[in-house]
CSV table of C-alpha atoms in Angstrom, one decimal:
chain,number,residue,atom,x,y,z
A,1,MET,CA,92.2,92.3,94.2
A,2,THR,CA,90.6,94.6,91.6
A,3,THR,CA,89.3,98.1,91.9
A,4,TYR,CA,86.9,99.7,89.5
A,5,GLY,CA,86.1,103.4,89.5
A,6,GLY,CA,84.8,106.2,87.3
A,7,PHE,CA,84.1,109.9,87.1
A,8,SER,CA,81.4,110.1,84.5
A,9,LEU,CA,79.4,113.0,83.0
A,10,LEU,CA,76.3,111.9,84.9
A,11,SER,CA,77.9,110.9,88.2
A,12,SER,CA,80.7,111.8,90.5
A,13,ALA,CA,82.2,108.2,90.6
A,14,VAL,CA,82.8,105.1,92.5
A,15,CYS,CA,85.6,102.9,93.7
A,16,MET,CA,84.9,99.2,94.2
A,17,LEU,CA,87.2,96.8,96.1
A,18,LEU,CA,86.3,93.2,95.3
A,19,LEU,CA,86.9,90.1,93.3
A,20,CYS,CA,87.4,86.4,93.6
A,21,GLN,CA,86.6,85.7,97.2
A,22,GLY,CA,87.2,82.0,97.7
A,23,SER,CA,89.3,81.6,94.6
A,24,LEU,CA,92.5,79.7,94.3
A,25,GLY,CA,95.3,80.8,96.6
A,26,GLN,CA,97.5,81.6,93.7
A,27,LEU,CA,95.0,84.0,92.1
A,28,PRO,CA,95.7,87.1,94.3
A,29,PHE,CA,98.9,88.6,93.2
A,30,GLY,CA,100.3,89.3,96.6
A,31,GLN,CA,99.5,86.1,98.5
A,32,GLY,CA,102.4,83.8,98.8
A,33,ARG,CA,104.7,86.2,96.9
A,34,GLN,CA,108.4,85.4,97.3
A,35,PRO,CA,110.2,88.1,99.4
A,36,ARG,CA,111.8,90.8,97.2
A,37,GLN,CA,115.4,91.7,97.5
A,38,GLN,CA,116.3,95.0,99.2
A,39,ALA,CA,117.9,96.2,95.9
A,40,GLU,CA,114.5,95.8,94.2
A,41,ARG,CA,112.7,97.8,96.8
A,42,ARG,CA,115.1,100.7,96.2
A,43,GLU,CA,114.0,100.9,92.6
A,44,TRP,CA,110.6,102.5,93.5
A,45,ARG,CA,111.5,106.1,92.6
A,46,LEU,CA,109.1,108.7,91.2
A,47,GLU,CA,111.4,109.7,88.3
A,48,ARG,CA,110.9,106.2,87.0
A,49,LEU,CA,107.1,106.4,86.9
A,50,GLU,CA,105.3,107.2,83.7
A,51,ALA,CA,101.9,106.7,82.1
A,52,VAL,CA,102.5,104.0,79.5
A,53,GLU,CA,100.6,102.2,76.8
A,54,PRO,CA,100.3,98.4,77.3
A,55,SER,CA,101.4,96.0,74.6
A,56,ARG,CA,98.5,95.4,72.2
A,57,ARG,CA,97.2,92.3,70.4
A,58,LYS,CA,94.6,92.6,67.8
A,59,ILE,CA,93.0,90.1,65.5
A,60,THR,CA,92.2,91.3,62.0
A,61,THR,CA,90.9,89.3,59.0
A,62,CYS,CA,92.8,89.0,55.7
A,63,ARG,CA,90.7,86.8,53.5
A,64,LYS,CA,91.0,83.3,54.9
A,65,ASN,CA,94.0,84.0,57.1
A,66,PRO,CA,93.3,86.0,60.3
A,67,GLN,CA,96.4,87.5,61.8
A,68,MET,CA,97.2,88.5,65.4
A,69,ALA,CA,99.4,91.5,65.8
A,70,ALA,CA,101.6,92.1,68.8
A,71,ALA,CA,103.8,95.1,69.2
A,72,GLY,CA,106.1,96.0,72.1
A,73,GLU,CA,106.4,95.0,75.7
A,74,PHE,CA,105.0,96.6,78.9
A,75,PRO,CA,107.8,99.2,79.4
A,76,LEU,CA,108.3,99.1,83.1
A,77,SER,CA,112.0,99.5,83.6
A,78,TRP,CA,111.8,99.2,87.3
A,79,SER,CA,110.2,95.8,87.4
A,80,ASN,CA,109.5,92.9,85.1
A,81,SER,CA,107.0,91.4,87.5
A,82,PHE,CA,103.8,92.5,85.6
A,83,ASN,CA,103.0,92.0,82.0
A,84,SER,CA,99.9,93.9,80.7
A,85,PRO,CA,98.8,93.3,77.2
A,86,ASP,CA,95.7,95.0,75.7
A,87,THR,CA,93.8,92.6,73.4
A,88,THR,CA,91.1,93.1,70.8
A,89,ILE,CA,89.2,90.1,69.4
A,90,GLU,CA,87.1,90.8,66.4
A,91,PRO,CA,83.7,89.0,65.8
A,92,ARG,CA,84.1,85.3,65.2
A,93,GLY,CA,87.6,85.5,66.6
A,94,LEU,CA,88.7,82.4,68.6
A,95,VAL,CA,91.5,82.6,71.0
A,96,LEU,CA,93.1,79.1,70.8
A,97,PRO,CA,93.6,77.1,74.0
A,98,TYR,CA,96.8,77.9,76.0
A,99,TYR,CA,98.1,78.2,79.5
A,100,SER,CA,100.8,80.4,81.0
A,101,ASN,CA,103.3,80.1,83.8
A,102,ALA,CA,101.7,82.8,86.0
A,103,PRO,CA,98.2,83.8,87.2
A,104,ARG,CA,96.3,86.3,85.1
A,105,LEU,CA,93.5,88.8,85.8
A,106,VAL,CA,91.5,89.8,82.7
A,107,TYR,CA,89.2,92.9,82.7
A,108,VAL,CA,86.7,93.0,79.8
A,109,ILE,CA,86.5,96.7,78.7
A,110,GLN,CA,83.9,96.1,76.0
A,111,GLY,CA,82.1,93.3,74.2
A,112,ARG,CA,80.9,89.9,75.2
A,113,GLY,CA,81.7,86.3,74.4
A,114,ILE,CA,82.1,82.7,75.7
A,115,GLY,CA,85.1,80.9,77.1
A,116,GLY,CA,86.2,78.1,79.4
A,117,LEU,CA,88.9,77.1,81.9
A,118,VAL,CA,89.9,73.4,81.9
A,119,TYR,CA,90.9,71.7,85.2
A,120,PRO,CA,92.2,68.0,85.2
A,121,GLY,CA,89.8,65.7,87.0
A,122,CYS,CA,86.7,68.0,86.8
A,123,PRO,CA,83.5,66.5,85.4
A,124,PHE,CA,82.3,66.9,81.8
A,125,GLN,CA,78.9,68.1,80.7
A,126,PRO,CA,77.3,66.8,77.5
A,127,SER,CA,76.1,69.3,74.9
A,128,GLN,CA,74.9,69.4,71.4
A,129,SER,CA,76.6,71.5,68.6
A,130,ARG,CA,75.6,71.9,65.0
A,131,GLU,CA,78.3,72.1,62.4
A,132,GLN,CA,78.0,75.0,59.9
A,133,GLY,CA,76.3,74.0,56.7
A,134,ARG,CA,75.2,70.6,58.0
A,135,GLU,CA,71.9,69.5,59.4
A,136,GLN,CA,73.1,66.7,61.6
A,137,GLU,CA,73.9,67.4,65.3
A,138,SER,CA,76.7,65.8,67.2
A,139,ARG,CA,77.0,65.3,71.0
A,140,ASP,CA,80.2,66.4,72.7
A,141,GLN,CA,81.5,66.3,76.2
A,142,HIS,CA,83.5,69.2,77.6
A,143,GLN,CA,84.1,71.1,80.8
A,144,LYS,CA,81.9,74.1,81.7
A,145,ILE,CA,81.5,77.0,79.3
A,146,GLN,CA,80.8,80.5,80.7
A,147,ARG,CA,79.6,83.7,79.1
A,148,PHE,CA,81.5,86.9,79.9
A,149,ARG,CA,80.7,90.5,79.1
A,150,GLU,CA,81.7,94.1,79.6
A,151,GLY,CA,82.8,94.8,83.2
A,152,ASP,CA,83.7,91.2,84.0
A,153,VAL,CA,87.0,90.4,85.8
A,154,ILE,CA,88.2,86.9,85.1
A,155,ALA,CA,90.8,85.2,87.2
A,156,ILE,CA,92.9,82.5,85.5
A,157,PRO,CA,95.3,80.4,87.6
A,158,ALA,CA,98.8,79.6,86.4
A,159,GLY,CA,99.0,76.4,84.4
A,160,VAL,CA,95.3,76.2,83.7
A,161,ALA,CA,94.3,76.0,80.0
A,162,SER,CA,91.8,78.6,78.8
A,163,TRP,CA,90.1,79.6,75.5
A,164,SER,CA,87.6,82.2,74.5
A,165,TYR,CA,85.4,83.1,71.5
A,166,ASN,CA,83.7,86.3,70.3
A,167,ASP,CA,80.2,85.2,69.3
A,168,GLY,CA,78.9,88.7,69.2
A,169,ASP,CA,78.7,91.4,66.5
A,170,SER,CA,81.2,93.9,68.0
A,171,PRO,CA,84.9,93.6,69.0
A,172,ILE,CA,85.9,92.4,72.5
A,173,VAL,CA,88.5,94.6,74.1
A,174,ALA,CA,90.2,93.4,77.3
A,175,VAL,CA,93.3,94.1,79.3
A,176,THR,CA,95.2,91.3,81.1
A,177,VAL,CA,97.6,91.7,84.0
A,178,THR,CA,100.0,88.8,84.7
A,179,ASP,CA,102.1,88.5,87.8
A,180,THR,CA,105.3,86.5,86.9
A,181,ARG,CA,106.7,86.8,90.5
A,182,ASN,CA,103.7,85.0,92.0
A,183,PHE,CA,104.7,81.9,94.0
A,184,ALA,CA,102.7,79.8,91.5
A,185,ASN,CA,105.4,80.5,88.9
A,186,GLN,CA,108.4,78.4,89.6
A,187,LEU,CA,110.1,79.2,86.3
A,188,ASP,CA,112.0,82.4,85.5
A,189,GLN,CA,110.4,85.8,85.5
A,190,ARG,CA,109.7,85.7,81.8
A,191,LEU,CA,106.0,85.4,80.8
A,192,ARG,CA,105.6,82.2,78.9
A,193,ARG,CA,102.5,81.1,76.8
A,194,PHE,CA,102.2,77.4,76.2
A,195,GLU,CA,100.0,77.1,73.1
A,196,LEU,CA,98.0,73.9,72.8
A,197,ALA,CA,97.2,74.7,69.1
A,198,GLY,CA,98.2,77.1,66.4
A,199,SER,CA,101.4,79.1,66.8
A,200,GLN,CA,102.7,82.3,68.3
A,201,GLN,CA,103.3,85.2,66.0
A,202,ARG,CA,106.4,87.4,66.6
A,203,ARG,CA,107.6,90.8,65.4
A,204,GLU,CA,104.2,92.0,64.2
A,205,SER,CA,102.9,95.6,64.3
A,206,TYR,CA,99.6,96.5,66.0
A,207,GLU,CA,97.9,96.9,62.6
A,208,GLY,CA,98.7,93.4,61.5
A,209,GLU,CA,101.6,94.0,59.2
A,210,SER,CA,105.0,92.6,60.2
A,211,ALA,CA,107.5,95.1,61.6
A,212,GLY,CA,110.4,93.7,59.6
A,213,GLY,CA,109.3,91.6,56.7
A,214,GLU,CA,107.6,88.3,57.2
A,215,ALA,CA,106.4,87.6,60.7
A,216,SER,CA,108.1,84.6,62.3
A,217,SER,CA,106.2,81.9,64.1
A,218,ALA,CA,106.9,80.0,67.3
A,219,GLY,CA,105.4,76.6,67.8
A,220,ASN,CA,102.9,75.1,70.2
A,221,VAL,CA,103.8,72.4,72.8
A,222,PHE,CA,103.4,69.6,70.3
A,223,ARG,CA,106.0,71.0,67.9
A,224,GLY,CA,108.9,69.8,70.1
A,225,LEU,CA,107.6,66.2,70.2
A,226,ASP,CA,108.1,63.4,67.6
A,227,GLU,CA,105.2,62.8,65.3
A,228,GLU,CA,105.1,59.1,66.1
A,229,VAL,CA,105.1,59.8,69.8
A,230,ILE,CA,102.0,62.1,69.4
A,231,ALA,CA,100.3,59.5,67.2
A,232,GLU,CA,100.8,56.7,69.7
A,233,ALA,CA,99.8,58.8,72.7
A,234,PHE,CA,96.5,60.0,71.2
A,235,GLY,CA,95.8,56.8,69.2
A,236,ILE,CA,95.7,58.7,66.0
A,237,ASN,CA,97.4,58.5,62.6
A,238,ARG,CA,100.5,60.5,61.8
A,239,GLU,CA,98.7,62.9,59.5
A,240,THR,CA,96.5,64.0,62.3
A,241,ALA,CA,99.5,64.2,64.6
A,242,SER,CA,101.2,66.5,62.1
A,243,LYS,CA,98.2,68.8,62.2
A,244,LEU,CA,98.5,69.0,66.0
A,245,GLN,CA,102.1,70.0,65.6
A,246,GLY,CA,101.0,72.8,63.3
A,247,LEU,CA,104.4,72.9,61.5
A,248,ASP,CA,102.9,75.0,58.6
A,249,ASP,CA,100.4,76.9,60.8
A,250,ARG,CA,101.0,80.7,60.4
A,251,ARG,CA,97.6,81.8,61.8
A,252,GLY,CA,98.9,82.9,65.2
A,253,ASN,CA,96.9,82.1,68.4
A,254,ILE,CA,93.7,84.0,67.5
A,255,VAL,CA,91.8,82.7,64.4
A,256,ARG,CA,88.5,83.3,62.7
A,257,ARG,CA,85.9,80.6,63.2
A,258,SER,CA,82.2,80.3,62.7
A,259,TYR,CA,80.2,77.8,64.7
A,260,GLU,CA,77.3,77.5,67.1
A,261,GLN,CA,78.0,76.5,70.7
A,262,GLN,CA,75.5,76.1,73.5
A,263,GLU,CA,77.0,77.3,76.8
A,264,GLU,CA,76.1,75.6,80.0
A,265,GLU,CA,73.8,77.3,82.4
A,266,GLU,CA,75.0,77.7,86.0
A,267,GLU,CA,71.6,76.5,87.4
A,268,GLU,CA,72.0,73.2,85.4
A,269,ARG,CA,75.5,72.7,86.8
A,270,LYS,CA,74.4,73.3,90.3
A,271,ARG,CA,71.8,70.4,90.1
A,272,ARG,CA,74.6,67.8,89.7
A,273,ASP,CA,75.9,65.9,92.6
A,274,THR,CA,79.3,67.1,93.8
A,275,ASN,CA,82.2,65.4,95.3
A,276,GLY,CA,85.2,66.8,97.3
A,277,LEU,CA,87.2,67.6,94.2
A,278,GLU,CA,84.4,69.6,92.7
A,279,GLU,CA,83.7,71.5,95.9
A,280,ALA,CA,87.4,72.4,96.3
A,281,LEU,CA,88.4,73.1,92.7
A,282,CYS,CA,85.7,72.7,90.0
A,283,ASN,CA,83.2,75.1,91.4
A,284,ILE,CA,85.5,78.0,92.0
A,285,LYS,CA,84.1,81.3,90.9
A,286,HIS,CA,86.5,82.9,88.4
A,287,ARG,CA,84.4,85.7,87.2
A,288,GLU,CA,82.9,88.8,88.8
A,289,ASN,CA,81.2,91.8,87.1
A,290,ILE,CA,82.5,94.9,88.9
A,291,ARG,CA,81.0,97.4,86.5
A,292,LYS,CA,77.5,96.2,87.4
A,293,GLN,CA,78.3,96.7,91.1
A,294,ALA,CA,79.7,100.1,90.4
A,295,SER,CA,76.7,101.3,88.3
A,296,ALA,CA,74.4,100.5,91.2
A,297,ASP,CA,76.5,102.7,93.5
A,298,LEU,CA,76.5,105.5,91.0
A,299,GLU,CA,72.7,106.0,91.0
A,300,GLY,CA,71.7,109.3,92.6
A,301,SER,CA,75.2,110.7,92.7
A,302,PRO,CA,75.6,114.4,91.8
A,303,ALA,CA,76.8,115.1,88.3
A,304,SER,CA,80.3,116.5,87.8
A,305,THR,CA,83.0,116.5,85.2
A,306,ASN,CA,85.8,117.6,87.6
A,307,SER,CA,85.3,115.3,90.5
A,308,HIS,CA,88.3,114.2,92.6
A,309,TYR,CA,89.5,110.8,93.5
A,310,ALA,CA,90.4,111.5,97.1
A,311,LEU,CA,94.0,111.8,98.4
A,312,HIS,CA,94.9,108.3,99.7
A,313,TRP,CA,97.5,105.7,99.9
A,314,ASN,CA,97.6,101.9,99.5
A,315,ILE,CA,98.6,100.4,102.8
A,316,ASN,CA,99.8,97.0,101.7
A,317,ALA,CA,99.8,96.8,97.9
A,318,HIS,CA,100.9,98.4,94.7
A,319,SER,CA,98.1,99.5,92.4
A,320,ILE,CA,98.2,99.0,88.6
A,321,LEU,CA,95.7,101.6,87.2
A,322,TYR,CA,94.4,101.1,83.7
A,323,VAL,CA,92.3,104.0,82.3
A,324,THR,CA,89.3,102.6,80.4
A,325,ARG,CA,87.6,105.9,79.5
A,326,GLY,CA,88.2,109.6,79.6
A,327,ARG,CA,91.1,111.5,81.1
A,328,ALA,CA,92.3,112.7,84.4
A,329,ARG,CA,95.1,114.7,86.0
A,330,LEU,CA,97.1,112.4,88.2
A,331,GLN,CA,99.4,113.4,91.1
A,332,ILE,CA,101.6,111.0,93.1
A,333,SER,CA,103.8,112.0,96.1
A,334,GLU,CA,106.4,109.9,97.9
A,335,ASN,CA,107.9,110.1,101.4
A,336,GLN,CA,110.5,112.9,100.5
A,337,GLY,CA,107.9,115.2,98.9
A,338,GLU,CA,108.9,114.5,95.3
A,339,GLU,CA,105.9,114.4,93.0
A,340,PHE,CA,104.8,112.8,89.8
A,341,ARG,CA,102.3,114.7,87.6
A,342,GLN,CA,100.8,113.5,84.4
A,343,ARG,CA,97.5,113.2,82.5
A,344,GLY,CA,96.2,109.7,82.2
A,345,ALA,CA,94.2,108.9,79.1
A,346,ALA,CA,92.1,105.9,78.0
A,347,GLY,CA,94.3,103.0,77.2
A,348,GLN,CA,97.2,104.0,79.5
A,349,ILE,CA,98.6,102.3,82.6
A,350,VAL,CA,100.0,104.0,85.7
A,351,VAL,CA,101.6,102.1,88.5
A,352,ILE,CA,101.0,103.5,91.9
A,353,PRO,CA,103.6,102.2,94.4
A,354,GLN,CA,102.6,101.0,97.9
A,355,ASN,CA,102.3,103.9,100.5
A,356,PHE,CA,102.7,106.7,97.8
A,357,VAL,CA,100.0,109.3,98.1
A,358,VAL,CA,97.8,109.6,95.0
A,359,THR,CA,94.9,111.7,93.8
A,360,ALA,CA,93.2,112.2,90.4
A,361,GLN,CA,90.9,114.9,89.0
A,362,ALA,CA,88.6,114.0,86.1
A,363,GLY,CA,88.6,115.9,82.9
A,364,ASN,CA,85.7,117.3,81.0
A,365,GLU,CA,84.8,113.9,79.4
A,366,GLY,CA,84.9,112.1,82.7
A,367,PHE,CA,87.3,109.4,84.0
A,368,GLU,CA,86.9,105.7,84.5
A,369,TRP,CA,89.5,103.2,85.5
A,370,VAL,CA,90.2,99.7,86.8
A,371,SER,CA,93.0,99.0,89.3
A,372,PHE,CA,94.7,95.7,89.9
A,373,LYS,CA,96.1,95.3,93.4
A,374,THR,CA,99.1,93.2,94.3
A,375,GLU,CA,97.4,91.9,97.5
A,376,ASP,CA,94.1,90.0,97.8
A,377,ASN,CA,93.2,91.9,101.0
A,378,ALA,CA,94.4,95.3,99.8
A,379,LEU,CA,93.7,98.2,102.1
A,380,VAL,CA,93.3,101.9,101.2
A,381,SER,CA,93.8,104.7,103.7
A,382,PRO,CA,92.1,108.0,102.8
A,383,LEU,CA,93.6,111.3,103.8
A,384,VAL,CA,90.3,113.2,103.6
A,385,GLY,CA,86.6,112.6,104.0
A,386,LYS,CA,84.8,109.9,105.8
A,387,ALA,CA,87.1,107.3,107.4
A,388,SER,CA,90.2,109.5,106.8
A,389,VAL,CA,93.3,109.2,108.8
A,390,PHE,CA,92.8,112.8,110.1
A,391,ARG,CA,89.3,111.8,111.5
A,392,GLY,CA,91.1,109.3,113.7
A,393,ILE,CA,93.7,111.8,115.1
A,394,PRO,CA,92.8,114.1,118.1
A,395,ALA,CA,92.2,117.7,117.1
A,396,ASN,CA,95.0,119.1,119.4
A,397,VAL,CA,97.5,116.6,117.8
A,398,ILE,CA,96.6,117.9,114.3
A,399,ALA,CA,96.8,121.5,115.5
A,400,SER,CA,100.2,121.1,117.0
A,401,SER,CA,101.5,118.9,114.2
A,402,CYS,CA,100.4,121.1,111.3
A,403,ARG,CA,100.6,124.5,113.1
A,404,VAL,CA,96.9,125.3,112.4
A,405,SER,CA,94.2,126.9,114.5
A,406,ASN,CA,91.3,125.1,116.0
A,407,GLU,CA,88.9,126.3,113.3
A,408,GLU,CA,91.3,125.1,110.6
A,409,THR,CA,91.6,121.8,112.3
A,410,LYS,CA,87.9,121.3,112.2
A,411,ARG,CA,87.9,122.1,108.5
A,412,ILE,CA,90.7,119.6,107.9
A,413,LYS,CA,88.9,116.9,109.8
A,414,TYR,CA,85.3,117.5,108.8
A,415,GLY,CA,85.4,119.7,105.7
A,416,ARG,CA,84.3,116.9,103.4
A,417,GLY,CA,81.5,115.7,105.6
A,418,GLU,CA,80.5,112.1,104.9
A,419,GLU,CA,82.0,112.0,101.4
A,420,PHE,CA,84.2,109.0,100.8
A,421,LEU,CA,87.0,108.5,98.2
A,422,VAL,CA,85.2,110.4,95.4
A,423,PHE,CA,84.5,114.1,96.0
A,424,ARG,CA,82.5,116.8,94.2
A,425,PRO,CA,84.7,119.8,93.1
A,426,ARG,CA,84.7,122.8,95.4
A,427,ALA,CA,85.8,126.4,94.8
A,428,GLN,CA,89.2,127.0,96.2
A,429,THR,CA,89.5,129.3,99.1
A,430,GLY,CA,92.3,131.8,99.5
A,431,ARG,CA,94.8,132.0,102.4
A,432,SER,CA,93.4,133.5,105.5
A,433,THR,CA,94.8,137.0,106.1
A,434,ALA,CA,93.6,137.2,109.7
């Protein structure tokens, strides 16, 4: 489940709860999750929460050898369940095909490009591509290619190979959240990338220079196989098999490449006859644009730079909040009244545990975020405004519980009218002296 929201300079904000209805059962982080041990549950303490930077991967170009830089790990000491890298792909950058041992959700912060997911047994579509510098065209068969853009959330199941390419003129920036404790991962809790080409770069800084001398390289899945075995399996010569192994490949897993590719149109795919396998697997919708949905809801909203994301809690899920733009003051409170206060800025991640009360106030430049939930049917319970928990409690119960007057009870229940989740700022009122 993914949430998108924003407090912008021209609107008060929005919070969307959607994504991947009808997708594979392994895609939602919470569904089928193995039970956590009691000791793990005790680790959710406010003093261990902090706004952190995700690990970053960036492709840069250095003459003919593009490099991919990766620095640091997602520093969540309380849990190794979620890995959240922040990736930048420069124009003409190609993310080489790979698969991982856990399902992933990718949110595209900016840019646009093309990519594909490859399922065994799904049909191929013919297409034509023209090699750079040549006039002749060649026909190719491949599985479906889809275009993605800013605001898209892409769900990628565990064990399914994927690739992507930036065919635009500006960088693609995306954040990926991977749940290594999902039931689809039957290995250990370590995130593993299985490269089908190229190599994995290690010990590199964000800017593309190695952190300690030469960057080391880990191989792809073919590097552990004998050359003659690969040649026999593919029906190729040993020289080509050696290229698949990439023993001397130091490019990393994002490279620079120029070519033209015609992506398939959804309408054309829908005209094909389908069978049971296609209906169940090959036609699954993996992509949803939540920013477009949010923009429609923002139209006509009153402008404010200090809007509030209402007090609420997540009933049945943790929330991984990634700040895409702007700043906000965040406050989180747990059951014993301890609180966490910090400013969240663009590029930072804050994990909000299940049932902990949270609110945010946008800064002068506004505030936009995307939240990844650990349940596919995540529920939010507002404390104020329309559909709030206090609206559902009888007035006399509130008055007796909170030791307030009948008039104060009405203000608690109805003071925000029909506002929902995102509120305009109001001038604070002092304590009553009556």
